mmCIF file of C-alpha atoms and ligand atoms in Angstrom:
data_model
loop_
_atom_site.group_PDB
_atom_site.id
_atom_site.type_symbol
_atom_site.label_atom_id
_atom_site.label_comp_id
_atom_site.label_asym_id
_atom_site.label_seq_id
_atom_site.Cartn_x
_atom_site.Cartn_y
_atom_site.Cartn_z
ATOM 1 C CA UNK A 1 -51.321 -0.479 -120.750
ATOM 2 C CA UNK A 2 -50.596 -0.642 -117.180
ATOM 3 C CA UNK A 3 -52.337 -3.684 -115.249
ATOM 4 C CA UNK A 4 -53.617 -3.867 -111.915
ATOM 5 C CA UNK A 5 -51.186 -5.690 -109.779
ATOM 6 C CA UNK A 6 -51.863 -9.165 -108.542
ATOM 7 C CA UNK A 7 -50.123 -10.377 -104.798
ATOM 8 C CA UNK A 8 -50.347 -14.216 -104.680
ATOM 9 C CA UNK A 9 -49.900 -16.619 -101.507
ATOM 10 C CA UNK A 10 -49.359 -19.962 -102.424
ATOM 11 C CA UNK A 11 -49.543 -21.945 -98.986
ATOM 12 C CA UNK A 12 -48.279 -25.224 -100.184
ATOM 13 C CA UNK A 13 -48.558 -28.132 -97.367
ATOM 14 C CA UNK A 14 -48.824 -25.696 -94.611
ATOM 15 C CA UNK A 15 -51.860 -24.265 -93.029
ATOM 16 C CA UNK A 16 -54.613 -25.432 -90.331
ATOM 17 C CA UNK A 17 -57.736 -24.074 -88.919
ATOM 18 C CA UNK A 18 -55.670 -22.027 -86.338
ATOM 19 C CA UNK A 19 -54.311 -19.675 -89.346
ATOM 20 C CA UNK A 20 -58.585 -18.591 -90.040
ATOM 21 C CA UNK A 21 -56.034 -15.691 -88.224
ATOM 22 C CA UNK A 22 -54.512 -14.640 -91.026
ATOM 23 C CA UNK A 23 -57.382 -14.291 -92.894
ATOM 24 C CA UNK A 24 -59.004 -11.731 -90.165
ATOM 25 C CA UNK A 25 -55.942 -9.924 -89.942
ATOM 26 C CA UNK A 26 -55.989 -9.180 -93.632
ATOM 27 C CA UNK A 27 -59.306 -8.717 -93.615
ATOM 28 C CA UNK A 28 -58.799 -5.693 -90.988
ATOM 29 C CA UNK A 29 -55.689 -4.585 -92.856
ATOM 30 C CA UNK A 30 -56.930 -4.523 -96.398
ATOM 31 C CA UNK A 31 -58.403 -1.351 -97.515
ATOM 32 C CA UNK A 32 -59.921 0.231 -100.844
ATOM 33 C CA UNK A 33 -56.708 2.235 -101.589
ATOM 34 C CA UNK A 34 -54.743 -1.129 -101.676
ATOM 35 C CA UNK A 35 -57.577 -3.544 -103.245
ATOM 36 C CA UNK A 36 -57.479 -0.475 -105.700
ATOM 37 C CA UNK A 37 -54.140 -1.030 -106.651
ATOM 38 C CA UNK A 38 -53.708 -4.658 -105.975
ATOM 39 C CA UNK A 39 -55.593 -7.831 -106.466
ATOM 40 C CA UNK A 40 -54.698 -10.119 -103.283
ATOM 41 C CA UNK A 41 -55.213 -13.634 -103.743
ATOM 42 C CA UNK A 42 -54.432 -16.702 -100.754
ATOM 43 C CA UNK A 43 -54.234 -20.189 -101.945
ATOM 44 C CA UNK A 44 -55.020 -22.463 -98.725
ATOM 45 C CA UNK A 45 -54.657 -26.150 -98.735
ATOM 46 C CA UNK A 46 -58.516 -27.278 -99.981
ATOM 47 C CA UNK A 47 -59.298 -27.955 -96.413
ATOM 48 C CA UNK A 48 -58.843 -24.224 -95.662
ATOM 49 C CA UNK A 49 -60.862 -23.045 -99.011
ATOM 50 C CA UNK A 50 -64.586 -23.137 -97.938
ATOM 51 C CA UNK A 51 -63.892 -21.207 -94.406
ATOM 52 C CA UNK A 52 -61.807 -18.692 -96.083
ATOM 53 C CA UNK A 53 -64.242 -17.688 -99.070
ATOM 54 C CA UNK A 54 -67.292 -17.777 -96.684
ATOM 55 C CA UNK A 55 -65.111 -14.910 -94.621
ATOM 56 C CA UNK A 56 -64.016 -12.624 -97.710
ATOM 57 C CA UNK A 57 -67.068 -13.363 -99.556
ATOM 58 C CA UNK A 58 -67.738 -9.242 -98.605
ATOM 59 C CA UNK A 59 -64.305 -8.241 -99.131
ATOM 60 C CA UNK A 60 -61.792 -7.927 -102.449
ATOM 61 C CA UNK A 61 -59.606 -10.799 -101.490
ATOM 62 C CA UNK A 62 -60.292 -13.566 -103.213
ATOM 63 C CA UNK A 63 -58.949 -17.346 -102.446
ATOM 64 C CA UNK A 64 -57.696 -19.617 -104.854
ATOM 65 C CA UNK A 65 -56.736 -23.680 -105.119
ATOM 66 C CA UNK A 66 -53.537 -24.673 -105.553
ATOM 67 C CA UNK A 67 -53.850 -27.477 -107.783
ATOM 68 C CA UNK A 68 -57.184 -29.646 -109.200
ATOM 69 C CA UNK A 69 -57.859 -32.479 -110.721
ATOM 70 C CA UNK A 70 -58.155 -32.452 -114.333
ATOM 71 C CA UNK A 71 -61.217 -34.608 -114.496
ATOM 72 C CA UNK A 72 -64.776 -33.167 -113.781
ATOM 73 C CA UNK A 73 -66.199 -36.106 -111.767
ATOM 74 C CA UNK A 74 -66.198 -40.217 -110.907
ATOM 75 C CA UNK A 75 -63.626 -42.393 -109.632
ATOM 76 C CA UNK A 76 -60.601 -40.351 -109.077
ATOM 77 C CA UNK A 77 -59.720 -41.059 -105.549
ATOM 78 C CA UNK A 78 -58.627 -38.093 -103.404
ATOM 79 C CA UNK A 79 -59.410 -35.630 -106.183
ATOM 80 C CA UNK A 80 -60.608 -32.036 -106.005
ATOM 81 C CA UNK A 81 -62.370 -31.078 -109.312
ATOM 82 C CA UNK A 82 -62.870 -26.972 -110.745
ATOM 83 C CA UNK A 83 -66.438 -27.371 -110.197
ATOM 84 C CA UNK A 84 -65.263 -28.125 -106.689
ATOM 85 C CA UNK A 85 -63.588 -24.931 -106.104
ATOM 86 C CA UNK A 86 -66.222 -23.125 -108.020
ATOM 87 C CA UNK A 87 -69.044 -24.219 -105.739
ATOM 88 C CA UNK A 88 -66.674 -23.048 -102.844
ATOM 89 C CA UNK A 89 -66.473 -19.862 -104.672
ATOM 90 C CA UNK A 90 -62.826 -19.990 -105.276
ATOM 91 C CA UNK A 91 -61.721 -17.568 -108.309
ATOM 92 C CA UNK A 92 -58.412 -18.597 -109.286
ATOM 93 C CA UNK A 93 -56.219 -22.076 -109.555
ATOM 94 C CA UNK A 94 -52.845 -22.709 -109.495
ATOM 95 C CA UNK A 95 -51.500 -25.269 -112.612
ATOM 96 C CA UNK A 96 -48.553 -26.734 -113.256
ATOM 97 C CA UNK A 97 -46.241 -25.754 -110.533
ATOM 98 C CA UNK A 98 -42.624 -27.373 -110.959
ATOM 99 C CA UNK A 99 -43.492 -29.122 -107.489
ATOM 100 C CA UNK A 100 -46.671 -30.940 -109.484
ATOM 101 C CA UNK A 101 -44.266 -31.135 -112.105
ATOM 102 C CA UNK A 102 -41.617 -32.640 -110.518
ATOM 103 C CA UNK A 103 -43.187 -34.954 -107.712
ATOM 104 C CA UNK A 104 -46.594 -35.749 -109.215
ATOM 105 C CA UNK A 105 -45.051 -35.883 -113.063
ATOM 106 C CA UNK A 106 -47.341 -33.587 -114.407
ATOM 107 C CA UNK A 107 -46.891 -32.834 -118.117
ATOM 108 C CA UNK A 108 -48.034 -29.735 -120.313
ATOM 109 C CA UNK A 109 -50.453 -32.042 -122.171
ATOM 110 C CA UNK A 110 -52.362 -32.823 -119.116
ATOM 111 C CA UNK A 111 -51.933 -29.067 -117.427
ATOM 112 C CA UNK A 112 -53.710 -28.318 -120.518
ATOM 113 C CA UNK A 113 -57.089 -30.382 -119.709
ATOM 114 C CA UNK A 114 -56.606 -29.200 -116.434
ATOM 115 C CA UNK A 115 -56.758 -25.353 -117.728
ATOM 116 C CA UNK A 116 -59.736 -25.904 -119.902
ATOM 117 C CA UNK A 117 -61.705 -27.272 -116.688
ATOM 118 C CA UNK A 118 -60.614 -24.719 -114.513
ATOM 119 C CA UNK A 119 -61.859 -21.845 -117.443
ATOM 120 C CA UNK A 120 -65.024 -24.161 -117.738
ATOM 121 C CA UNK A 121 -65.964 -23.037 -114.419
ATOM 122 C CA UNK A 122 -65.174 -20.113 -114.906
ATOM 123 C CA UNK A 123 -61.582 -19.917 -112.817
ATOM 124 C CA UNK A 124 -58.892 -17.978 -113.580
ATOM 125 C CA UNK A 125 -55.978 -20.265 -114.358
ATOM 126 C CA UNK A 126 -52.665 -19.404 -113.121
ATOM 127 C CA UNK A 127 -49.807 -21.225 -115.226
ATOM 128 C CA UNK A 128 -46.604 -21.883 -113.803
ATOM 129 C CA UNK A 129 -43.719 -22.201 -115.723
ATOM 130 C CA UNK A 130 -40.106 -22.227 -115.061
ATOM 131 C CA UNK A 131 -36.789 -23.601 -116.221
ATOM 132 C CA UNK A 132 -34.077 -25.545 -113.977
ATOM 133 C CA UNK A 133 -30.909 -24.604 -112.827
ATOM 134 C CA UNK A 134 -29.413 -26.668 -115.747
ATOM 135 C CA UNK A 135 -31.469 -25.279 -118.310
ATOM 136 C CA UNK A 136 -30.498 -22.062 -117.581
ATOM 137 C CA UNK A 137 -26.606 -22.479 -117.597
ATOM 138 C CA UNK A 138 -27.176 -24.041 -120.973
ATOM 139 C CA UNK A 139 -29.108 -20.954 -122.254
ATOM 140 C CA UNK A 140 -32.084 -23.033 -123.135
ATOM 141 C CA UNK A 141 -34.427 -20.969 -120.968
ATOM 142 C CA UNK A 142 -36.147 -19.319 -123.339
ATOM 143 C CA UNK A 143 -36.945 -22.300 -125.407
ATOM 144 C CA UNK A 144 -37.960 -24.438 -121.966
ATOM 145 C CA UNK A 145 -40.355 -21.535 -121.371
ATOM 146 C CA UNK A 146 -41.729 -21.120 -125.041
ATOM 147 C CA UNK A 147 -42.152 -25.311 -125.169
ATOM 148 C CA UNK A 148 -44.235 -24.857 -121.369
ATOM 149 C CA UNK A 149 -46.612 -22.348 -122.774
ATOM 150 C CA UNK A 150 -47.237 -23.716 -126.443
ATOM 151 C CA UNK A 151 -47.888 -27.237 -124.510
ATOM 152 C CA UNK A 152 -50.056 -26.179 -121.847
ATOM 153 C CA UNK A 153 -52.092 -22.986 -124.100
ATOM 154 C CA UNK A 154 -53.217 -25.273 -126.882
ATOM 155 C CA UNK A 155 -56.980 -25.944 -127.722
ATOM 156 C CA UNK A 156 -59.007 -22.827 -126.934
ATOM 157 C CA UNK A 157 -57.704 -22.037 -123.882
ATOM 158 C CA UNK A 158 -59.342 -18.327 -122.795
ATOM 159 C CA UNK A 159 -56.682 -15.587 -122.892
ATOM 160 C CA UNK A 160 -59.405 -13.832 -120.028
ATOM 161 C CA UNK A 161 -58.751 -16.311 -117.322
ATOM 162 C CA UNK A 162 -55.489 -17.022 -117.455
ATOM 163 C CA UNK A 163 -52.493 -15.412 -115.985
ATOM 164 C CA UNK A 164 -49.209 -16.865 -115.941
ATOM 165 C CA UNK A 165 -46.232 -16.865 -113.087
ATOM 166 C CA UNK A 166 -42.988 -17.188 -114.437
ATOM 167 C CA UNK A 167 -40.856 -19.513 -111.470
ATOM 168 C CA UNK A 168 -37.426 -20.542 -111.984
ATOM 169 C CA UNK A 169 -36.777 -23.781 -110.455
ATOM 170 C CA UNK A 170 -34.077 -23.040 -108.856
ATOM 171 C CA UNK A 171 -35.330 -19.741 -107.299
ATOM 172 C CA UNK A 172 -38.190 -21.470 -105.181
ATOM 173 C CA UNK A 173 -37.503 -21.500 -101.831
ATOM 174 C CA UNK A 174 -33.496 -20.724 -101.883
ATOM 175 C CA UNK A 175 -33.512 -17.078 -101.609
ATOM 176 C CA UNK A 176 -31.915 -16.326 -104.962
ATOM 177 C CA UNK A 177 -33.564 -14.711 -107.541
ATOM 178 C CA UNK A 178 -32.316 -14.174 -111.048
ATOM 179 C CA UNK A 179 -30.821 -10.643 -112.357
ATOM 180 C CA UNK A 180 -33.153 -8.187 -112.664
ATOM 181 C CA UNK A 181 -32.131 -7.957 -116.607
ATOM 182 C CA UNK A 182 -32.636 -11.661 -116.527
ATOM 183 C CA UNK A 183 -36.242 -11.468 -115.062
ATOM 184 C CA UNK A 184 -36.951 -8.749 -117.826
ATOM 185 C CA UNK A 185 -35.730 -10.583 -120.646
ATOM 186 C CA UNK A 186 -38.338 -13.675 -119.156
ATOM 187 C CA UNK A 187 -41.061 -11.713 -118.938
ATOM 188 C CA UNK A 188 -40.800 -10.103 -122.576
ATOM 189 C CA UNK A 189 -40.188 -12.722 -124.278
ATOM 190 C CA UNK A 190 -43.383 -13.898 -122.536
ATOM 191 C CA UNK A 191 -45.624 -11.243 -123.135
ATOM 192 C CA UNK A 192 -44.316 -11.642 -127.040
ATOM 193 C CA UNK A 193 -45.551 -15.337 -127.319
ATOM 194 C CA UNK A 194 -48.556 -14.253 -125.629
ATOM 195 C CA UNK A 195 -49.144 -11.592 -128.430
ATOM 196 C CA UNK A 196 -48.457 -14.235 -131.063
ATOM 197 C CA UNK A 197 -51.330 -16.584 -129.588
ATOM 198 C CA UNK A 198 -53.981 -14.278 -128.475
ATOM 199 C CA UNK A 199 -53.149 -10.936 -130.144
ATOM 200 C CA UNK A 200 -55.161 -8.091 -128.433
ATOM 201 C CA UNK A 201 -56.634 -9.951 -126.379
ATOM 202 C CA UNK A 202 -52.670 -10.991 -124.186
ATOM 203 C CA UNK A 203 -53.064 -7.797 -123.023
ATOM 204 C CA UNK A 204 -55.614 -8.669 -119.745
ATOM 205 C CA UNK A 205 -53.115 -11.921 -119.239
ATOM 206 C CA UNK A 206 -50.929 -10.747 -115.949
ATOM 207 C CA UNK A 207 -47.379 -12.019 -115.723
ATOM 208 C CA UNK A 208 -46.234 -12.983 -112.612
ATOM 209 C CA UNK A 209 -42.759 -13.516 -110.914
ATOM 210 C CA UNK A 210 -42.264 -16.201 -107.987
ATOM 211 C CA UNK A 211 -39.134 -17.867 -106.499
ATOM 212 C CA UNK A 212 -37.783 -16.144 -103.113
ATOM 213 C CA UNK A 213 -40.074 -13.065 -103.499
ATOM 214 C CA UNK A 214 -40.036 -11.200 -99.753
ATOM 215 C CA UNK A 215 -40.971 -7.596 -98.556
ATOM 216 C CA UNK A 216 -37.327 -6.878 -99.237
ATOM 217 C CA UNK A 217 -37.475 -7.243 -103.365
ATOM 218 C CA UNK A 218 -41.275 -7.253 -104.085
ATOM 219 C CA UNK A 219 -41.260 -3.625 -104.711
ATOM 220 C CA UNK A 220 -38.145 -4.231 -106.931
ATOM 221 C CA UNK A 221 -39.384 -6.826 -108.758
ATOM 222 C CA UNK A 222 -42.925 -6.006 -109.198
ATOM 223 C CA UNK A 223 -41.520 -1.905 -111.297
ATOM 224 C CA UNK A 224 -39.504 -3.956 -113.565
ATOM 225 C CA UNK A 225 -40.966 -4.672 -117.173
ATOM 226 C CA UNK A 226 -43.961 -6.675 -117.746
ATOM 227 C CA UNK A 227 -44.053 -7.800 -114.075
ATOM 228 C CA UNK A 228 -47.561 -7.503 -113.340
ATOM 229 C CA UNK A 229 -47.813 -9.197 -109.859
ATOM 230 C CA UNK A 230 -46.301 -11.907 -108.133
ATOM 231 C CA UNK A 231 -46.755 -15.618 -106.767
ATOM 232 C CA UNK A 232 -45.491 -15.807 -103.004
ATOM 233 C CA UNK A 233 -44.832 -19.266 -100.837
ATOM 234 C CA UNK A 234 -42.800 -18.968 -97.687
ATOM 235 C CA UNK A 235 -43.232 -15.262 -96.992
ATOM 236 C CA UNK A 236 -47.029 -15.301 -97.336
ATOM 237 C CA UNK A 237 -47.518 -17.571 -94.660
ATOM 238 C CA UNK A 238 -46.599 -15.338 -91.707
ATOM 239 C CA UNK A 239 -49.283 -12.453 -91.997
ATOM 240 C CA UNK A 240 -46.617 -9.554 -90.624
ATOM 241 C CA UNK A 241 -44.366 -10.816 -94.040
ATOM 242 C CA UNK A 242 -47.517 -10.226 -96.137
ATOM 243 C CA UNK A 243 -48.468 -7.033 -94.546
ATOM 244 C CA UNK A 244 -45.002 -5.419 -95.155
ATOM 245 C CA UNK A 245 -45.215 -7.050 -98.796
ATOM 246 C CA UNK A 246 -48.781 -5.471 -99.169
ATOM 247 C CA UNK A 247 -48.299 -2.068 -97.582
ATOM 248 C CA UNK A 248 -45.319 -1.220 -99.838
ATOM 249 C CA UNK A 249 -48.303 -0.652 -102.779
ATOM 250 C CA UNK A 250 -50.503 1.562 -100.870
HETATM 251 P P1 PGA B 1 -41.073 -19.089 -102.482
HETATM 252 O O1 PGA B 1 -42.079 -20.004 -103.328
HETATM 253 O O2 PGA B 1 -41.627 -17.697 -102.477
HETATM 254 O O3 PGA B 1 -41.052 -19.720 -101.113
HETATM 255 O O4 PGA B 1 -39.741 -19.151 -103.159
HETATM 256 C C1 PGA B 1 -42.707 -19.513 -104.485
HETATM 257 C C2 PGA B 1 -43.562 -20.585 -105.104
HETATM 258 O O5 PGA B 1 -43.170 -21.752 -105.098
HETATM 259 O O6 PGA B 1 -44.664 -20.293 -105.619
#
């Protein structure tokens, strides 16, 4: 079964009320033979979320949180629950991204509560996983990736809003990106543990690729095997980047 595509801008720290520009500008490139083809999501900073749903609440391009809290409400200083983004409007959430991972020590255990809130409000959850450098000259990527998604998938979590983006570590942000063969292998193996935990119902689940994505490989990337979208940082923040990313699909 062939899956709609799904484009993915995750801002990280970077964004401010001056880049409400990008959003027109995509709004006014956008167009039913691309949404048609391609889900587009943005992931502001949560100070950016509420002004960018309320201007593509009419359109097909829906805005997403990086990160939230895995608590529903009460003392959690500086905390941004699901229900949060939910009464925003916000359709999708970012988990587990080896930058919460790494600098905010975020294990699968509690990117798992943080899943079943985001699906409580009816979010789409977007997993990241992703081995290191190290892993992967040791040839443990595979089983890095299979412990990820066993530890963050357990207890009920909805095979309909979830979609995972596979990240090596050491891809983010470097400009390399594994072998082609390599990515292929990844994203097999992953569709085949999705099978074995959700049977029929893996097949909605979209399997993303992030890690130096740009206009130059996302065409690439996105025909190989089970690549069913991908999760962008640095060249989704300049809106010409994204528009050469975007029109490549038309
Ligand atoms: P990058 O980041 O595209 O800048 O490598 C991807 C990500 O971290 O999601």
């Amino acid at each position: 079964m062939s899956k709609k595509l799904l484009i993915a801008g995750n801002w990280k720290l970077n964004g401010e009320k001056k880049d409400i520009s990008f959003i027109k500008n995509l709004l006014k490139f956008h167009s039913k033979k691309l949404t048609k083809k391609v889900d587009i999501l943005i992931c502001p900073p949560f100070t950016l979320i509420d002004k960018f749903c309320q201007l593509t609440q009419r359109s097909n391009i829906e805005i997403g949180g990086q990160d939230c809290s895995e608590n529903e409400t009460g003392a959690y200083t500086g905390e941004v629950s699901a229900n949060m983004l939910n009464d925003l409007n916000a359709t999708y959430c970012i988990v587990g991204h080896s930058e919460r991972r790494l600098y905010h020590n975020e294990n699968n255990n509690l990117l798992n509560k943080k899943i079943l809130n985001i699906q409580k409000n009816n979010i789409k959850a977007i997993l990241c996983i992703g081995e290191s450098l190290s892993d992967r000259k040791q040839s443990k990527t595979l089983r890095v990736l299979g412990n990820q998604l066993k530890g963050a998938l357990k207890n009920n979590i909805n095979p309909n809003l979830l979609e995972i983006a596979y990240e090596p570590i050491w891809a983010i942000g470097t400009g390399l990106v594994p072998e082609y063969s390599d990515i292929e292998e990844v994203h097999d193996y992953i569709s085949k543990k999705l099978e074995d935990f959700y049977g029929k119902r893996s097949k909605k689940i979209r399997i993303l690729y992030g890690g130096s994505v740009n206009a130059k490989n996302v065409f690439s990337i996105l025909s190989l095997n089970n690549v069913n979208g991908a999760l962008i940082g640095g060249a989704s923040l300049k809106i010409k980047d994204m528009k050469s990313i975007l029109k490549q699909f038309i």
